[in-house]
Every structure is written in structure tokens, then in C-alpha cells.
């Protein structure tokens, strides 16, 4: 079965653990497949790819730990297990470097689920020691008015420090409107974005702190932004579909280690990364807050 949170303004759909996603990249627990703003019946979540079987299976609001810093991977030998936080123990198949888009064999963590109310649900990933690493992760998803909150509490109960990062891959397409000149992506500060492949941003226009599109992109686009202190700004980013006045903004207050934006013709994904450094016996808590609106 799936889970749902609902109040007078929002309906949040959350997938059952391991359904529909069973890959080795995104966190299985709290995989948010749908957000509906009841007034106006506006929707926000889309799939990574519109072609069945393509992509890595991302959808809606789904998080990932260790896209560049997988815990224990460098210590594991070929055939050894290493922990992928939010998923389970993965098998290192060979001596190749870790690749986030590669599929690895999975022995999933056990997860306990408790739906506290119709407005809050809690997922608890139980720890399993591997290479001296072990973490208990509590993920609580709740709604209040037009805001969605995703709170993490990570307890390091292993013998080694946990050094990794977490972000939410926000697969967004407001009311399924195609990406193009009708969208504006706003940031609270002026940045100088960069891209490893300049041709991927040829259809984008960067003006101060805003990003717009000349036309609907036929190929994926991707660019990066430097980190900044989210606590000093009213929001981290805002995506607006201008003709309808419908949008979403992230109100999180943590220090953004780095940022990136990925997308293609039907989806825009702002990604805010947070460093997760937790010594043995200690705990780290952080949260992501989203506000959905129709102007």
C-alpha cells in the first residue's frame, strides 16, 4: 500500500517502500510521488523520464545520500558490501570508481513506518553494521497549511565517522506544463553558474539571480551554483509558471554546500546539497521545507 498526507490545502502521495522504485540510487523510504495544491487542483511532481525504461527511476521529491561521497565504497574490495544510506548494503562489483547511475546489488535496510496522523508520517531505517559504519535514520514527513516538511535525524551508532552528502532531486513540472519561456527559476542571490558541458545550457538565459528558457529544451540541461548560507535568505529557490502564477519554493534554512539544476523538456530539478558529517555516537538533524502556492 502507499501512504497519503492531507489537509485543507495539500495532498501528498508517498510510495510504499520499494514501490515503484527499487534502484540503488534514491532513498526508498519517503519517496514522494505526488503533490497536489487543492485550490485549483495544481500538481507538481513528474517522472524523470517520460519514456518507460529510460532514466534511473526518479520521480517527484526523492532524496539521495552519497552521490559523490558513498560511505565506505573506497574501503570495500571487489565483492564486499558497503552501505548506501537510505537504501541498504550494496555490493561493490569491481575496482571501478563509484558511479551513482550504475545499478548495484542491494540488500535493503529494514524500515519501520508509523503514520502518526493524516498530516505526518515517520520512517525509521534500522542500522546494520558494515565496515565499521552504522546509522539509524529517522525521516519524518509532515504538512502544515501549504507547506511540506521533510525532517532527518541521523544517529551515528557505528565506530567510524560518517562523511557524505544528501540532497533532494526535485523532479518538478507544474501542472505538466512543458519547460520553456513560461517558467522562471529564481535564486535569492546573484550567481555565476557554470556547466561542465556549455552546450547543455544554450537554451537557458541567466539574468542576475533568475533563470529562464528560450524554448523547450530537446536535450538535458545541467549547471552548477556555489554554496551559500540558507539561513540568511527567505528561501533557497523558487520555480514559477508565470502564466498561471503557480509555483513552489524551498524554505530550508541549512547551509547549502553546493547546488545544481538538471532538467529536460518536461522537468526542472533544483538540487540543494547539504554536507553530512557525523562523528560516532553523535546525531545530526536537518530539514527541508517546501511551500506551494498559486498567486
CSV table of C-alpha atoms in Angstrom, one decimal:
chain,number,residue,atom,x,y,z
A,1,UNK,CA,0.0,0.0,0.0
A,2,UNK,CA,1.0,3.6,-0.4
A,3,UNK,CA,0.7,6.5,2.1
A,4,UNK,CA,-1.0,9.8,1.9
A,5,UNK,CA,-0.9,13.1,3.9
A,6,UNK,CA,-3.8,15.5,3.5
A,7,UNK,CA,-5.0,18.8,4.9
A,8,UNK,CA,-7.2,21.6,3.6
A,9,UNK,CA,-4.5,22.8,1.1
A,10,UNK,CA,-2.3,19.9,0.2
A,11,UNK,CA,-2.4,16.2,-0.7
A,12,UNK,CA,0.9,14.4,-0.6
A,13,UNK,CA,1.3,10.9,-2.1
A,14,UNK,CA,4.2,8.7,-0.7
A,15,UNK,CA,5.1,5.4,-2.3
A,16,UNK,CA,5.3,2.1,-0.4
A,17,UNK,CA,8.9,1.3,0.4
A,18,UNK,CA,10.5,-0.4,-2.7
A,19,UNK,CA,7.5,0.5,-4.9
A,20,UNK,CA,7.7,1.8,-7.6
A,21,UNK,CA,11.4,2.4,-7.0
A,22,UNK,CA,13.8,-0.4,-6.1
A,23,UNK,CA,17.1,1.1,-7.5
A,24,UNK,CA,20.4,1.7,-5.8
A,25,UNK,CA,20.5,5.5,-6.1
A,26,UNK,CA,17.5,7.2,-4.4
A,27,UNK,CA,16.3,6.6,-0.9
A,28,UNK,CA,13.4,4.1,-0.7
A,29,UNK,CA,11.6,5.5,2.4
A,30,UNK,CA,9.6,8.6,2.0
A,31,UNK,CA,9.7,8.6,-1.8
A,32,UNK,CA,7.2,11.3,-2.6
A,33,UNK,CA,5.4,10.7,-5.9
A,34,UNK,CA,2.8,13.4,-5.9
A,35,UNK,CA,2.0,16.8,-4.5
A,36,UNK,CA,-1.4,18.5,-5.2
A,37,UNK,CA,-2.4,22.0,-4.2
A,38,UNK,CA,-6.1,21.5,-3.6
A,39,UNK,CA,-7.2,25.0,-4.5
A,40,UNK,CA,-7.0,24.9,-8.3
A,41,UNK,CA,-6.1,21.2,-8.4
A,42,UNK,CA,-2.5,22.1,-9.2
A,43,UNK,CA,0.2,19.3,-9.4
A,44,UNK,CA,4.0,19.5,-9.2
A,45,UNK,CA,5.6,16.1,-9.4
A,46,UNK,CA,6.7,14.4,-12.6
A,47,UNK,CA,8.8,11.4,-13.6
A,48,UNK,CA,12.5,11.7,-14.5
A,49,UNK,CA,11.8,10.2,-18.0
A,50,UNK,CA,8.6,10.1,-20.0
A,51,UNK,CA,9.9,7.0,-21.9
A,52,UNK,CA,9.3,3.7,-20.0
A,53,UNK,CA,12.5,2.0,-19.1
A,54,UNK,CA,14.7,5.1,-19.5
A,55,UNK,CA,16.5,7.0,-16.8
A,56,UNK,CA,17.2,5.9,-13.2
A,57,UNK,CA,13.6,5.8,-12.0
A,58,UNK,CA,13.5,9.2,-10.2
A,59,UNK,CA,10.1,10.8,-9.6
A,60,UNK,CA,8.7,13.6,-7.6
A,61,UNK,CA,10.7,14.5,-4.5
A,62,UNK,CA,13.3,11.8,-3.9
A,63,UNK,CA,16.5,12.1,-1.9
A,64,UNK,CA,19.9,10.6,-2.3
A,65,UNK,CA,22.8,10.1,0.1
A,66,UNK,CA,26.4,10.0,-1.2
A,67,UNK,CA,26.1,10.8,-4.9
A,68,UNK,CA,29.8,11.8,-4.8
A,69,UNK,CA,30.8,10.5,-1.3
A,70,UNK,CA,29.4,7.0,-0.9
A,71,UNK,CA,30.1,5.8,2.6
A,72,UNK,CA,32.7,3.0,2.7
A,73,UNK,CA,33.0,2.4,-1.0
A,74,UNK,CA,36.7,3.1,-1.2
A,75,UNK,CA,37.3,0.7,1.7
A,76,UNK,CA,35.3,-2.1,0.2
A,77,UNK,CA,37.1,-4.6,-2.0
A,78,UNK,CA,35.5,-6.3,-5.0
A,79,UNK,CA,32.7,-8.5,-3.8
A,80,UNK,CA,32.5,-6.6,-0.4
A,81,UNK,CA,29.4,-4.8,0.9
A,82,UNK,CA,29.3,-1.1,1.5
A,83,UNK,CA,26.4,1.0,3.0
A,84,UNK,CA,24.3,3.2,0.8
A,85,UNK,CA,22.4,5.3,3.3
A,86,UNK,CA,18.6,5.3,2.7
A,87,UNK,CA,18.8,2.1,0.7
A,88,UNK,CA,20.8,-0.8,2.2
A,89,UNK,CA,24.1,-2.7,1.8
A,90,UNK,CA,25.3,-2.7,-1.8
A,91,UNK,CA,27.9,-5.0,-3.3
A,92,UNK,CA,31.0,-3.5,-4.9
A,93,UNK,CA,31.2,-5.4,-8.2
A,94,UNK,CA,34.7,-4.5,-9.4
A,95,UNK,CA,37.6,-1.9,-9.0
A,96,UNK,CA,35.8,0.8,-10.9
A,97,UNK,CA,35.1,4.1,-9.2
A,98,UNK,CA,31.6,4.6,-7.7
A,99,UNK,CA,29.0,5.7,-10.3
A,100,UNK,CA,25.7,7.0,-9.0
A,101,UNK,CA,23.8,5.9,-12.1
A,102,UNK,CA,25.1,2.4,-12.0
A,103,UNK,CA,22.9,-0.4,-10.6
A,104,UNK,CA,24.4,-2.3,-7.7
A,105,UNK,CA,23.2,-5.4,-6.0
A,106,UNK,CA,21.1,-4.4,-2.9
A,107,UNK,CA,20.5,-6.0,0.5
A,108,UNK,CA,17.9,-3.4,1.7
A,109,UNK,CA,17.7,-2.0,5.2
A,110,UNK,CA,14.7,-2.8,7.3
A,111,UNK,CA,12.4,0.2,7.7
A,112,UNK,CA,9.7,0.8,10.2
A,113,UNK,CA,6.8,3.0,9.2
A,114,UNK,CA,4.5,4.9,11.6
A,115,UNK,CA,1.7,7.1,10.2
A,116,UNK,CA,1.4,9.5,13.2
A,117,UNK,CA,-1.6,11.4,11.9
A,118,UNK,CA,-3.2,12.1,8.5
A,119,UNK,CA,-0.7,15.0,8.4
A,120,UNK,CA,2.6,13.3,9.5
A,121,UNK,CA,4.4,10.0,8.8
A,122,UNK,CA,7.7,8.6,10.1
A,123,UNK,CA,10.1,6.2,8.5
A,124,UNK,CA,12.9,4.7,10.6
A,125,UNK,CA,15.7,2.9,8.7
A,126,UNK,CA,17.3,0.5,11.2
A,127,UNK,CA,21.1,0.2,11.4
A,128,UNK,CA,23.2,-2.6,10.1
A,129,UNK,CA,26.9,-2.5,10.7
A,130,UNK,CA,29.2,-2.7,7.7
A,131,UNK,CA,32.9,-1.8,7.5
A,132,UNK,CA,32.5,-0.1,10.9
A,133,UNK,CA,29.7,2.1,9.7
A,134,UNK,CA,26.1,2.1,11.1
A,135,UNK,CA,23.4,4.7,11.1
A,136,UNK,CA,19.8,4.9,12.3
A,137,UNK,CA,17.9,7.4,10.2
A,138,UNK,CA,14.6,8.8,11.1
A,139,UNK,CA,12.7,10.6,8.3
A,140,UNK,CA,9.6,12.5,9.2
A,141,UNK,CA,7.3,13.9,6.5
A,142,UNK,CA,4.6,16.4,7.6
A,143,UNK,CA,2.4,19.1,6.2
A,144,UNK,CA,1.0,22.3,7.7
A,145,UNK,CA,-1.1,24.7,5.6
A,146,UNK,CA,0.6,24.9,2.2
A,147,UNK,CA,4.0,23.7,3.4
A,148,UNK,CA,5.6,20.3,3.3
A,149,UNK,CA,8.4,19.4,5.7
A,150,UNK,CA,10.9,16.6,5.4
A,151,UNK,CA,13.0,16.2,8.6
A,152,UNK,CA,16.0,13.9,9.0
A,153,UNK,CA,17.6,12.7,12.2
A,154,UNK,CA,20.8,10.7,11.6
A,155,UNK,CA,22.3,8.8,14.6
A,156,UNK,CA,25.8,7.5,14.0
A,157,UNK,CA,26.0,4.3,16.1
A,158,UNK,CA,29.0,2.9,14.2
A,159,UNK,CA,32.7,3.0,15.0
A,160,UNK,CA,33.6,5.4,12.2
A,161,UNK,CA,32.6,8.9,11.3
A,162,UNK,CA,30.1,9.3,8.5
A,163,UNK,CA,31.2,11.8,5.8
A,164,UNK,CA,28.8,12.1,3.0
A,165,UNK,CA,26.2,14.5,1.5
A,166,UNK,CA,22.4,14.5,1.0
A,167,UNK,CA,20.2,16.3,-1.5
A,168,UNK,CA,16.6,16.1,-2.8
A,169,UNK,CA,16.3,15.5,-6.5
A,170,UNK,CA,13.2,17.6,-7.1
A,171,UNK,CA,11.6,16.3,-10.3
A,172,UNK,CA,9.2,19.2,-11.0
A,173,UNK,CA,6.8,20.1,-13.8
A,174,UNK,CA,4.0,22.4,-12.7
A,175,UNK,CA,0.6,21.1,-14.0
A,176,UNK,CA,2.7,19.2,-16.6
A,177,UNK,CA,3.4,22.4,-18.5
A,178,UNK,CA,6.4,21.8,-20.7
A,179,UNK,CA,9.7,23.6,-19.8
A,180,UNK,CA,10.1,26.8,-21.8
A,181,UNK,CA,9.7,30.6,-21.8
A,182,UNK,CA,6.7,30.4,-19.4
A,183,UNK,CA,9.0,29.3,-16.5
A,184,UNK,CA,11.3,31.3,-14.2
A,185,UNK,CA,13.6,29.7,-11.7
A,186,UNK,CA,14.7,32.2,-9.1
A,187,UNK,CA,17.5,32.2,-6.5
A,188,UNK,CA,17.9,34.6,-3.6
A,189,UNK,CA,21.4,35.8,-4.6
A,190,UNK,CA,23.1,36.6,-7.9
A,191,UNK,CA,25.3,33.8,-9.0
A,192,UNK,CA,27.7,32.9,-11.8
A,193,UNK,CA,26.6,29.4,-12.8
A,194,UNK,CA,28.9,27.1,-14.7
A,195,UNK,CA,28.5,23.8,-16.6
A,196,UNK,CA,30.9,21.0,-17.5
A,197,UNK,CA,29.2,21.0,-20.9
A,198,UNK,CA,28.4,24.5,-22.1
A,199,UNK,CA,26.3,23.3,-24.9
A,200,UNK,CA,23.7,22.0,-22.4
A,201,UNK,CA,22.7,25.5,-21.3
A,202,UNK,CA,22.5,27.1,-24.7
A,203,UNK,CA,18.7,27.4,-24.4
A,204,UNK,CA,18.9,29.0,-20.9
A,205,UNK,CA,19.1,32.7,-20.1
A,206,UNK,CA,20.8,33.8,-16.8
A,207,UNK,CA,19.8,37.2,-15.7
A,208,UNK,CA,21.0,38.2,-12.2
A,209,UNK,CA,19.5,35.7,-9.9
A,210,UNK,CA,16.9,34.4,-12.4
A,211,UNK,CA,17.0,31.6,-15.0
A,212,UNK,CA,14.6,31.4,-17.9
A,213,UNK,CA,14.4,29.3,-21.1
A,214,UNK,CA,14.4,30.5,-24.7
A,215,UNK,CA,12.4,27.4,-25.9
A,216,UNK,CA,11.5,23.9,-24.8
A,217,UNK,CA,14.9,22.1,-24.5
A,218,UNK,CA,15.2,18.9,-26.6
A,219,UNK,CA,18.3,17.7,-24.7
A,220,UNK,CA,19.1,17.6,-20.9
A,221,UNK,CA,20.5,20.8,-19.4
A,222,UNK,CA,22.7,20.9,-16.3
A,223,UNK,CA,24.5,23.7,-14.4
A,224,UNK,CA,26.0,24.3,-11.0
A,225,UNK,CA,26.0,27.0,-8.4
A,226,UNK,CA,28.2,27.7,-5.5
A,227,UNK,CA,27.0,27.1,-1.9
A,228,UNK,CA,25.5,29.7,0.3
A,229,UNK,CA,24.0,30.1,3.8
A,230,UNK,CA,20.3,29.3,3.5
A,231,UNK,CA,19.6,30.7,7.0
A,232,UNK,CA,20.4,34.2,5.7
A,233,UNK,CA,17.8,34.1,2.9
A,234,UNK,CA,14.0,33.9,2.8
A,235,UNK,CA,14.2,30.9,0.5
A,236,UNK,CA,16.7,28.8,-1.4
A,237,UNK,CA,15.0,28.8,-4.8
A,238,UNK,CA,11.6,29.4,-6.3
A,239,UNK,CA,10.1,27.9,-9.5
A,240,UNK,CA,7.2,29.8,-11.1
A,241,UNK,CA,5.0,29.1,-14.0
A,242,UNK,CA,4.3,32.7,-14.9
A,243,UNK,CA,1.0,32.5,-16.9
A,244,UNK,CA,-0.8,30.6,-14.1
A,245,UNK,CA,1.0,32.1,-11.2
A,246,UNK,CA,1.6,28.7,-9.7
A,247,UNK,CA,4.9,27.9,-8.1
A,248,UNK,CA,7.0,26.1,-5.4
A,249,UNK,CA,9.7,27.5,-3.2
A,250,UNK,CA,12.2,25.8,-0.9
A,251,UNK,CA,12.3,27.5,2.5
A,252,UNK,CA,15.0,25.3,4.1
A,253,UNK,CA,17.5,27.0,6.5
A,254,UNK,CA,20.6,24.9,6.3
A,255,UNK,CA,24.0,25.9,4.9
A,256,UNK,CA,23.9,24.8,1.2
A,257,UNK,CA,27.3,23.1,0.4
A,258,UNK,CA,26.6,23.3,-3.3
A,259,UNK,CA,23.7,23.5,-5.7
A,260,UNK,CA,22.9,22.2,-9.2
A,261,UNK,CA,20.0,22.3,-11.6
A,262,UNK,CA,19.2,19.4,-14.0
A,263,UNK,CA,16.3,19.1,-16.4
A,264,UNK,CA,14.9,18.4,-19.9
A,265,UNK,CA,11.8,19.3,-21.8
A,266,UNK,CA,9.2,18.3,-19.1
A,267,UNK,CA,11.1,18.6,-15.9
A,268,UNK,CA,13.2,21.1,-13.8
A,269,UNK,CA,15.2,19.8,-10.9
A,270,UNK,CA,16.8,22.3,-8.5
A,271,UNK,CA,19.1,20.4,-6.1
A,272,UNK,CA,20.4,21.8,-2.8
A,273,UNK,CA,23.2,19.7,-1.2
A,274,UNK,CA,24.0,19.5,2.5
A,275,UNK,CA,27.1,18.1,4.0
A,276,UNK,CA,26.5,15.3,6.4
A,277,UNK,CA,29.5,14.8,8.8
A,278,UNK,CA,28.6,12.9,12.0
A,279,UNK,CA,31.1,11.5,14.5
A,280,UNK,CA,30.5,8.2,16.2
A,281,UNK,CA,27.9,8.5,19.0
A,282,UNK,CA,26.6,11.8,17.7
A,283,UNK,CA,23.5,12.9,15.9
A,284,UNK,CA,22.7,15.4,13.1
A,285,UNK,CA,19.3,16.8,12.3
A,286,UNK,CA,18.2,18.8,9.3
A,287,UNK,CA,15.1,19.6,7.4
A,288,UNK,CA,13.7,20.6,4.0
A,289,UNK,CA,10.7,22.8,3.8
A,290,UNK,CA,8.7,23.4,0.6
A,291,UNK,CA,5.9,25.9,0.1
A,292,UNK,CA,3.4,25.5,-2.8
A,293,UNK,CA,1.4,28.5,-4.0
A,294,UNK,CA,-0.9,30.0,-6.6
A,295,UNK,CA,-0.6,33.8,-6.9
